[in-house]
Coordinates of C-alpha atoms in Angstrom, one line a residue:
M123 CA 101.5 81.8 83.2
K124 CA 103.0 85.0 81.9
I125 CA 104.5 85.3 78.5
R126 CA 108.1 86.2 79.3
K127 CA 110.0 86.1 76.0
I128 CA 110.1 88.6 73.2
K129 CA 106.9 87.7 71.2
Y130 CA 106.6 91.5 71.4
A131 CA 110.1 92.1 70.0
L132 CA 108.8 94.8 67.7
F133 CA 107.3 96.6 70.6
I134 CA 110.5 96.5 72.6
L135 CA 112.6 97.4 69.6
I136 CA 110.5 100.6 69.2
L137 CA 111.1 101.4 72.8
L138 CA 114.8 100.9 72.6
L139 CA 115.1 102.9 69.4
S140 CA 113.1 105.8 70.8
A141 CA 115.4 105.8 73.7
A142 CA 118.5 106.2 71.5
G143 CA 117.7 109.7 70.4
C144 CA 116.6 111.2 73.7
Q145 CA 118.6 113.5 75.9
N146 CA 117.8 111.5 79.1
S147 CA 120.6 109.1 78.3
V148 CA 123.3 107.4 80.3
T149 CA 126.3 109.6 80.8
E150 CA 130.0 108.7 80.7
K151 CA 130.2 108.7 84.5
D152 CA 128.2 105.5 84.6
E153 CA 131.0 103.4 83.0
K154 CA 131.7 101.5 86.2
T155 CA 131.5 98.1 84.6
D156 CA 134.3 96.1 85.9
K157 CA 133.5 93.4 88.5
N158 CA 135.1 94.3 91.8
S159 CA 136.9 91.9 94.1
N160 CA 134.5 93.4 96.8
P161 CA 130.8 93.6 96.1
V162 CA 129.4 96.9 94.9
K163 CA 127.3 98.4 97.8
L164 CA 124.1 100.1 96.7
D165 CA 121.8 102.1 98.9
W166 CA 118.2 101.1 98.5
Y167 CA 115.4 103.3 99.9
V168 CA 112.2 101.4 100.7
N169 CA 109.3 103.8 101.5
Y170 CA 107.9 101.7 104.4
S171 CA 108.9 102.4 108.0
W172 CA 107.8 98.9 109.0
F173 CA 110.4 97.1 106.9
K174 CA 113.1 96.1 109.2
T175 CA 115.0 93.2 107.5
V176 CA 118.8 93.7 107.1
W177 CA 120.6 92.6 104.0
G178 CA 123.6 90.3 104.3
K179 CA 122.7 88.6 107.5
N180 CA 120.5 85.7 106.1
E181 CA 121.1 82.9 103.6
V182 CA 119.1 84.4 100.8
S183 CA 120.7 87.9 100.7
K184 CA 124.2 86.3 101.0
A185 CA 123.5 84.0 98.1
I186 CA 122.2 86.9 96.0
T187 CA 125.3 89.0 96.7
D188 CA 127.5 86.0 95.8
H189 CA 125.6 85.7 92.5
T190 CA 125.3 89.4 91.5
D191 CA 128.4 90.9 93.3
V192 CA 126.0 93.5 94.8
D193 CA 125.6 94.3 98.5
I194 CA 122.6 96.2 99.7
D195 CA 122.2 98.8 102.4
Y196 CA 118.5 99.4 103.0
Q197 CA 117.4 102.9 103.9
I198 CA 114.1 103.0 105.7
P199 CA 112.2 106.2 106.9
K200 CA 112.1 106.5 110.6
G201 CA 109.1 108.9 110.7
N202 CA 106.5 109.9 108.1
E203 CA 107.3 108.2 104.8
T204 CA 105.9 111.0 102.6
D205 CA 107.9 113.7 104.4
K206 CA 111.1 111.7 104.0
L207 CA 110.5 110.9 100.3
N208 CA 109.6 114.5 99.5
A209 CA 112.7 115.8 101.3
M210 CA 115.0 113.6 99.3
I211 CA 113.3 114.6 96.0
A212 CA 113.5 118.3 96.9
S213 CA 117.2 118.0 97.7
D214 CA 117.9 115.6 94.8
T215 CA 119.4 113.1 97.3
L216 CA 117.6 109.9 96.3
P217 CA 119.9 106.9 96.9
D218 CA 120.9 104.3 94.3
L219 CA 117.6 102.5 94.2
V220 CA 114.1 103.6 95.3
T221 CA 110.9 101.5 95.9
I222 CA 107.6 103.3 96.5
G223 CA 103.9 102.5 96.2
W224 CA 102.6 102.6 92.6
W225 CA 99.9 105.1 93.5
E226 CA 102.2 107.7 94.9
T227 CA 102.3 111.0 93.0
Q228 CA 106.0 111.1 93.5
N229 CA 106.4 108.4 90.8
Q230 CA 105.7 111.0 88.1
E231 CA 107.5 113.7 90.0
I232 CA 110.9 111.9 90.0
I233 CA 110.5 111.1 86.3
D234 CA 109.6 114.7 85.4
K235 CA 112.5 116.0 87.4
G236 CA 114.9 113.7 85.6
Q237 CA 116.0 112.0 88.9
V238 CA 115.6 108.4 87.6
Y239 CA 116.9 106.5 84.6
S240 CA 114.7 105.0 82.0
L241 CA 115.3 101.3 81.9
N242 CA 115.4 101.6 78.1
D243 CA 118.5 103.8 78.2
L244 CA 120.2 101.5 80.7
A245 CA 119.3 98.3 78.7
R246 CA 120.5 99.9 75.5
K247 CA 123.8 100.8 77.0
Y248 CA 124.5 97.7 79.1
D249 CA 122.2 94.8 78.4
P250 CA 119.6 94.7 75.6
G251 CA 118.6 91.3 76.9
F252 CA 117.2 93.0 80.0
F253 CA 113.7 93.3 78.5
D254 CA 113.6 89.5 77.9
V255 CA 112.8 88.9 81.6
L256 CA 110.2 91.6 81.8
D257 CA 106.4 91.0 81.7
E258 CA 104.7 92.3 78.6
S259 CA 101.6 93.7 80.4
A260 CA 103.7 95.4 83.0
V261 CA 105.9 97.0 80.4
K262 CA 102.9 98.3 78.4
W263 CA 101.2 99.7 81.5
Y264 CA 104.3 101.5 82.8
T265 CA 105.5 102.9 79.4
K266 CA 105.2 106.6 79.3
S267 CA 104.3 108.9 76.4
D268 CA 108.0 109.2 75.5
G269 CA 108.1 105.5 74.8
K270 CA 110.1 104.7 77.9
I271 CA 109.6 102.7 81.1
Y272 CA 111.3 104.1 84.2
G273 CA 110.3 101.8 87.0
Y274 CA 109.3 98.2 87.4
P275 CA 106.5 96.8 89.6
N276 CA 106.3 93.8 92.0
S277 CA 103.1 91.7 92.5
S278 CA 101.8 92.5 89.0
Y279 CA 98.9 90.5 87.6
S280 CA 97.4 90.9 84.1
P281 CA 93.9 89.9 83.2
E282 CA 95.3 86.9 81.4
D283 CA 97.1 85.8 84.6
F284 CA 93.8 85.9 86.5
K285 CA 92.0 84.0 83.8
N286 CA 94.6 81.2 83.8
N287 CA 95.3 80.8 87.5
Q288 CA 93.4 80.6 90.7
I289 CA 94.5 83.8 92.4
P290 CA 93.1 84.9 95.8
S291 CA 92.1 88.3 96.9
N292 CA 94.1 89.8 99.7
Q293 CA 91.0 91.0 101.5
N294 CA 89.3 89.1 104.3
F295 CA 86.8 89.9 107.0
L296 CA 88.3 88.2 110.0
V297 CA 87.1 87.3 113.5
R298 CA 88.9 85.8 116.5
K299 CA 87.8 82.1 116.3
D300 CA 87.3 81.3 120.0
I301 CA 85.3 84.5 120.7
Y302 CA 83.2 84.2 117.6
E303 CA 82.3 80.6 118.3
T304 CA 81.6 81.3 122.0
I305 CA 79.0 83.9 121.1
G306 CA 77.3 81.5 118.8
S307 CA 79.0 82.1 115.4
P308 CA 76.5 84.9 114.6
D309 CA 75.5 86.2 111.2
M310 CA 77.4 89.4 110.7
T311 CA 76.2 90.2 107.1
T312 CA 73.7 92.8 108.2
P313 CA 74.2 95.9 110.2
E314 CA 71.9 94.6 112.9
G315 CA 73.7 91.2 113.1
F316 CA 77.1 92.9 113.0
S317 CA 76.2 95.3 115.8
D318 CA 74.8 92.6 118.0
A319 CA 77.8 90.4 117.6
V320 CA 80.2 93.2 118.5
R321 CA 78.3 94.1 121.6
K322 CA 78.0 90.5 122.7
A323 CA 81.7 89.8 122.1
Y324 CA 82.8 92.8 124.2
K325 CA 80.4 91.9 127.0
T326 CA 81.6 88.3 127.1
F327 CA 85.3 89.0 126.6
P328 CA 86.2 92.5 128.0
K329 CA 89.7 91.2 128.2
V330 CA 91.8 88.6 126.4
D331 CA 94.9 87.3 128.1
E332 CA 94.9 90.3 130.4
N333 CA 94.7 92.7 127.5
P334 CA 91.6 94.8 126.8
L335 CA 89.6 93.5 123.9
I336 CA 89.4 95.9 120.9
P337 CA 86.0 95.1 119.4
I338 CA 86.6 96.4 115.9
G339 CA 90.1 96.6 114.4
S340 CA 91.3 98.6 111.4
D341 CA 94.2 99.0 109.1
E342 CA 96.1 102.3 109.6
F343 CA 94.3 105.6 109.2
N344 CA 96.4 107.9 107.0
E345 CA 96.0 111.1 105.0
N346 CA 93.9 109.3 102.4
G347 CA 91.5 107.3 104.7
A348 CA 91.7 103.8 106.0
N349 CA 91.5 100.6 103.9
S350 CA 89.4 98.7 106.4
F351 CA 86.6 101.4 106.5
D352 CA 86.6 102.4 102.9
Q353 CA 88.0 100.2 100.1
Y354 CA 87.6 96.8 102.0
L355 CA 84.2 97.6 103.3
Q356 CA 83.1 98.8 99.9
A357 CA 84.4 95.6 98.3
F358 CA 82.4 93.4 100.7
L359 CA 79.3 95.5 99.9
A360 CA 79.9 95.1 96.2
V361 CA 79.9 98.8 95.7
P362 CA 80.4 99.3 91.9
Y363 CA 83.2 101.2 90.3
E364 CA 81.0 102.4 87.4
K365 CA 77.3 102.8 86.5
D366 CA 76.1 102.9 83.0
G367 CA 79.7 103.0 81.8
K368 CA 80.6 106.0 83.9
Y369 CA 82.7 106.6 87.0
Y370 CA 80.7 106.0 90.2
D371 CA 81.6 107.6 93.5
R372 CA 81.9 104.7 95.9
N373 CA 82.4 107.0 99.0
T374 CA 78.8 108.3 98.7
D375 CA 77.1 105.0 97.8
P376 CA 73.9 104.6 99.9
E377 CA 74.7 101.1 101.0
Y378 CA 78.2 102.1 102.1
L379 CA 76.8 105.1 104.0
R380 CA 74.3 102.9 105.7
W381 CA 77.1 100.7 107.1
L382 CA 79.2 103.7 108.1
K383 CA 76.3 105.0 110.1
M384 CA 76.2 101.6 111.8
F385 CA 79.9 101.9 112.7
R386 CA 79.2 105.5 113.9
Q387 CA 76.6 104.2 116.3
L388 CA 78.9 101.6 117.6
G389 CA 81.5 104.3 118.1
K390 CA 79.1 106.4 120.0
E391 CA 78.5 103.3 122.3
G392 CA 82.3 103.0 122.9
Y393 CA 83.1 100.1 120.5
L394 CA 85.4 102.1 118.2
K395 CA 88.4 102.5 120.4
D396 CA 90.5 105.6 120.1
E397 CA 93.6 103.6 119.4
I398 CA 92.4 102.3 116.0
F399 CA 92.5 105.9 114.7
I400 CA 96.1 106.5 115.7
D401 CA 97.9 103.1 115.7
K402 CA 100.6 102.6 113.2
R403 CA 101.4 99.2 111.6
S404 CA 103.9 98.1 114.2
Q405 CA 101.3 98.7 117.0
L406 CA 98.6 97.0 114.9
E407 CA 100.7 94.0 114.3
S408 CA 101.6 93.7 118.0
K409 CA 97.9 93.7 118.9
L410 CA 97.1 91.2 116.2
A411 CA 99.8 88.9 117.6
N412 CA 98.1 89.3 121.0
G413 CA 94.7 88.5 119.6
Q414 CA 93.3 91.7 120.9
Y415 CA 90.8 92.4 118.1
F416 CA 87.4 90.7 117.9
C417 CA 86.9 91.5 114.2
L418 CA 88.5 93.5 111.4
F419 CA 88.9 93.8 107.7
Y420 CA 92.5 93.1 106.8
Q421 CA 95.0 91.8 104.3
N422 CA 95.5 88.0 104.6
T423 CA 99.1 88.3 103.4
D424 CA 99.9 90.8 106.2
I425 CA 98.4 88.7 109.0
K426 CA 100.2 85.5 108.3
D427 CA 102.9 85.9 110.9
Q428 CA 100.5 86.9 113.7
V429 CA 98.2 84.0 112.9
R430 CA 101.1 81.6 113.1
T431 CA 102.1 83.1 116.5
L432 CA 98.5 82.7 117.8
N433 CA 98.2 79.2 116.3
E434 CA 101.4 78.1 118.1
K435 CA 100.1 79.4 121.4
D436 CA 96.5 78.3 121.1
P437 CA 94.9 77.1 117.8
D438 CA 91.5 78.4 119.0
S439 CA 92.7 81.9 119.3
I440 CA 93.6 82.4 115.6
Y441 CA 91.7 84.7 113.2
I442 CA 89.5 83.0 110.7
P443 CA 87.6 84.4 107.6
V444 CA 83.8 84.5 107.8
E445 CA 81.0 86.1 105.8
G446 CA 81.1 89.8 106.5
P447 CA 79.0 92.8 105.6
R448 CA 76.8 92.5 102.6
N449 CA 74.5 95.0 100.9
S450 CA 70.8 95.0 101.4
K451 CA 70.3 92.7 98.3
G452 CA 72.7 90.2 99.8
D453 CA 75.0 90.4 96.8
D454 CA 78.3 88.5 96.9
P455 CA 81.4 90.5 97.8
V456 CA 83.5 91.8 94.9
L457 CA 87.1 91.3 96.2
P458 CA 89.8 92.8 94.0
V459 CA 92.9 90.8 93.1
P460 CA 96.2 92.7 92.5
G461 CA 96.3 94.5 89.1
V462 CA 99.0 95.0 86.5
H463 CA 100.3 98.0 88.4
G464 CA 101.3 95.6 91.2
W465 CA 102.1 97.0 94.7
T466 CA 105.3 98.9 94.5
V467 CA 107.6 100.3 91.8
T468 CA 111.4 100.2 91.9
Y469 CA 113.6 102.8 90.2
I470 CA 117.3 103.2 89.5
T471 CA 118.1 106.9 90.3
K472 CA 120.5 109.3 88.6
N473 CA 122.5 109.3 91.8
C474 CA 123.3 105.6 91.5
K475 CA 126.9 104.9 92.0
D476 CA 126.9 102.0 89.5
P477 CA 123.8 101.8 87.2
K478 CA 125.1 98.8 85.4
K479 CA 125.3 96.7 88.6
A480 CA 121.9 98.0 89.7
L481 CA 120.4 96.9 86.3
E482 CA 122.1 93.5 86.7
L483 CA 120.7 93.1 90.2
I484 CA 117.1 94.0 89.1
K485 CA 117.4 91.6 86.1
Y486 CA 118.5 88.8 88.4
L487 CA 115.7 89.4 90.9
I488 CA 113.1 89.5 88.2
S489 CA 114.4 86.4 86.4
E490 CA 113.2 82.9 87.1
E491 CA 116.4 82.1 89.0
G492 CA 116.0 85.2 91.2
Q493 CA 112.3 84.5 91.9
K494 CA 113.1 81.0 92.9
M495 CA 115.7 82.3 95.3
T496 CA 113.6 85.0 96.9
Y497 CA 110.6 82.6 97.2
L498 CA 112.2 79.2 98.1
G499 CA 115.7 80.2 99.2
V500 CA 118.9 78.3 98.8
E501 CA 118.4 74.8 97.4
G502 CA 119.8 72.1 99.6
S503 CA 120.2 74.0 102.9
M504 CA 116.6 75.3 102.8
Y505 CA 114.6 73.1 100.5
Q506 CA 114.8 70.0 98.2
M507 CA 113.2 69.4 94.8
K508 CA 111.3 66.1 94.7
D509 CA 109.2 65.1 91.7
N510 CA 109.7 68.6 90.4
R511 CA 108.0 70.1 93.5
P512 CA 109.8 71.9 96.3
V513 CA 109.9 70.4 99.8
I514 CA 110.9 72.8 102.5
N515 CA 113.3 71.4 105.0
P516 CA 111.5 70.7 108.3
E517 CA 113.6 73.0 110.5
V518 CA 113.1 75.8 108.0
K519 CA 109.4 75.3 107.7
K520 CA 109.1 75.1 111.5
L521 CA 110.8 78.4 112.0
L522 CA 108.7 80.0 109.2
E523 CA 105.5 78.9 110.9
T524 CA 106.5 79.8 114.5
D525 CA 108.8 82.9 114.4
R526 CA 108.8 85.0 111.2
K527 CA 111.3 87.5 112.6
A528 CA 113.8 84.8 113.4
Y529 CA 113.1 83.2 110.0
D530 CA 113.8 86.4 108.2
A531 CA 117.0 87.0 110.1
K532 CA 118.3 83.4 109.5
Y533 CA 116.9 82.4 106.1
G534 CA 115.2 85.3 104.3
A535 CA 113.1 83.5 101.7
D536 CA 109.3 83.4 101.4
N537 CA 109.6 86.9 99.8
T538 CA 111.3 88.5 102.8
F539 CA 112.8 90.7 100.0
W540 CA 109.5 91.4 98.2
M541 CA 110.5 94.5 96.2
L542 CA 110.5 92.7 92.9
Q543 CA 108.4 89.6 93.7
D544 CA 106.5 87.9 90.9
N545 CA 103.6 86.1 92.5
V546 CA 102.4 84.5 89.2
M547 CA 105.8 83.1 88.3
Q548 CA 106.1 81.7 91.8
L549 CA 102.9 79.7 91.4
K550 CA 105.0 77.0 89.6
W551 CA 106.8 76.4 92.9
S552 CA 104.0 76.9 95.3
Y553 CA 103.7 74.7 98.3
E554 CA 100.9 74.2 100.8
E555 CA 101.0 76.7 103.6
D556 CA 99.8 75.8 107.1
D557 CA 96.0 75.5 107.1
P558 CA 95.0 78.8 108.9
I559 CA 96.9 80.8 106.2
S560 CA 95.7 78.8 103.2
A561 CA 92.1 78.9 104.6
M562 CA 92.1 82.7 104.4
K563 CA 93.1 82.6 100.7
R564 CA 90.8 79.8 99.7
W565 CA 87.9 81.7 101.3
T566 CA 88.3 84.5 98.8
Y567 CA 88.3 82.4 95.6
P568 CA 84.6 82.6 94.8
Y569 CA 84.6 86.4 95.2
A570 CA 88.0 87.3 93.7
T571 CA 87.6 89.8 90.8
Y572 CA 90.0 91.6 88.4
T573 CA 89.3 95.3 88.8
A574 CA 92.6 96.9 87.7
Q575 CA 90.8 98.6 84.8
Y576 CA 89.4 101.0 87.5
D577 CA 92.7 102.0 89.0
M578 CA 93.4 105.7 89.1
N579 CA 96.7 106.0 87.4
F580 CA 96.8 109.3 85.7
D581 CA 100.4 109.1 84.6
E582 CA 101.4 112.4 83.1
N583 CA 98.0 114.0 83.4
I584 CA 99.2 116.4 86.1
K585 CA 95.9 118.3 86.5
A586 CA 93.8 115.2 87.1
A587 CA 96.5 113.7 89.4
V588 CA 96.5 116.9 91.5
I589 CA 92.7 116.9 91.7
Y590 CA 92.7 113.2 92.7
K591 CA 95.3 113.7 95.3
N592 CA 93.4 116.5 96.9
Q593 CA 90.2 114.5 96.8
Q594 CA 92.0 111.6 98.6
K595 CA 93.2 114.0 101.3
L596 CA 89.7 115.4 101.7
W597 CA 88.3 111.9 102.2
G598 CA 91.1 111.1 104.6
D599 CA 90.0 114.1 106.7
T600 CA 86.3 113.2 106.3
L601 CA 86.2 109.5 107.1
P602 CA 87.2 109.6 110.8
R603 CA 84.9 112.6 111.3
L604 CA 82.0 110.5 110.0
L605 CA 82.8 107.6 112.2
L606 CA 83.2 109.8 115.3
A607 CA 80.1 112.0 114.6
E608 CA 77.9 112.5 117.6
N609 CA 74.7 111.6 115.8
D610 CA 73.3 110.9 112.3
E611 CA 72.5 114.5 111.8
E612 CA 76.1 115.5 112.3
F613 CA 77.1 112.6 110.0
D614 CA 74.9 114.1 107.3
R615 CA 76.3 117.6 107.8
I616 CA 79.9 116.3 107.5
L617 CA 79.0 114.3 104.4
A618 CA 77.3 117.4 102.8
D619 CA 80.4 119.5 103.6
Y620 CA 82.6 116.8 101.9
K621 CA 80.5 116.9 98.8
E622 CA 80.6 120.7 98.6
K623 CA 84.4 120.8 99.0
R624 CA 84.8 118.0 96.5
E625 CA 82.9 120.0 93.9
A626 CA 85.0 123.1 94.6
N627 CA 88.1 121.0 94.2
G628 CA 87.2 120.2 90.5
Y629 CA 85.2 117.0 91.0
E630 CA 83.5 117.2 87.6
T631 CA 86.8 117.5 85.8
F632 CA 88.1 114.5 87.8
V633 CA 85.0 112.4 86.8
Q634 CA 85.6 113.3 83.1
E635 CA 89.3 112.3 83.4
A636 CA 88.4 109.1 85.3
N637 CA 86.0 108.0 82.6
E638 CA 88.7 108.5 80.0
R639 CA 91.2 106.6 82.1
F640 CA 88.8 103.7 82.6
Q641 CA 88.3 103.5 78.8
K642 CA 92.0 103.5 78.1
N643 CA 92.6 100.8 80.7
K644 CA 89.9 98.6 79.2
E645 CA 91.3 99.1 75.7
L646 CA 94.8 98.2 77.1
F647 CA 93.4 95.0 78.7
G648 CA 91.2 94.1 75.7
M649 CA 88.0 94.5 77.7
E650 CA 84.8 95.8 76.2

């Protein structure tokens, strides 16, 4: 488990002392320290349009407000997340708290523009014990060159966590059970076997429950590509991150391109439906709940609710993990587990009405008590402890397994409020999930691999960050064109154009910076 106490007291002391002399300090206007008879209401922007849960309506949020004297009003973008976030940054109207993906370039932008507090400054002023609840690896990773940490991640795993715990990957290749078994449970590890299975599934089941079958599903296509057709497929093909100690371009790997050409051919035959290129998460989730996809690469944590819905309706209609695409050598997949960067990062902004209460809230949520609350809920009404293990009350468990939306509205545990979840800490209270869900996670254990040393986090290296962002956008434009190419010759022309534009964008500079980043990450993690 994670080392939580201040074995690294000297490290933290240096951080706090460095904060004392800097200009980016807490001002006098932040002296709102008295506990109010009414809770302090803080506006919290979460940069995901699919997040719909309302604070204050369920047991968990009410209990957290009672404990912290903080009420939350979530602000969620209604349209494009990037546009909304950029507009708030440009107008300096970020609300009290902000949660965004760790990879977003806006993380550094809001720090450079002085729009967020350093946690060191707030801790020095209000609560030096704040750092006692933080994870050492996360603090080191997110500390900037000025010695300060500005945001804190959720779902963060260090190499030590992975070494000491059985941690699943979030990536599965999934098929609809009844369709897969009806067509003979085919081998889909080769391009030929995969293609034949897709064709047979569509021929046998053109419709499912009066809905048209979608032969191949996908996570959202966005400006940077699509996880299902790039990162996840590459992971199943064991495409390396480096060769001979140097950065390796996974997007042009021959094994990966061989499979993309197979998908292109299926698309030419009508098996890549138009909707997979345009559907957003809400539409994708609806179709998953209807069981409309035959197969797809997807996140097992994000399909739990839909699988439970299908399982309640018909256990044979659920999605199950099976062996998916492999490279021509038949190598095992290399499925990443979450890294020390986590998933999202949460900040307290300079516009915050009450920074002290915001810090108190974050400290509570990160603490063991707060993690137990967000994971298990309210003891007594939602679960009981028996022999030091949690037992979820039957009516609570039933609702969780059959109607996640209703569960979130009524109870709000099981990381409904995931913005500061600590999955490693929560392992001490883990309980067996219903079998279809746990089966997905168990399937990944033999292939789960720690790969965070290869994450592209350029921090304050603005030049490299800009080049990388442009490269991602170039790939986001290229990937759907490759999949929709009329023939292999057009595919090759599109790929050649991608490489040419990539070079013009400063690719060699990027490779040099990536090699340096990899080496620094390995040193940070104690890897050779």
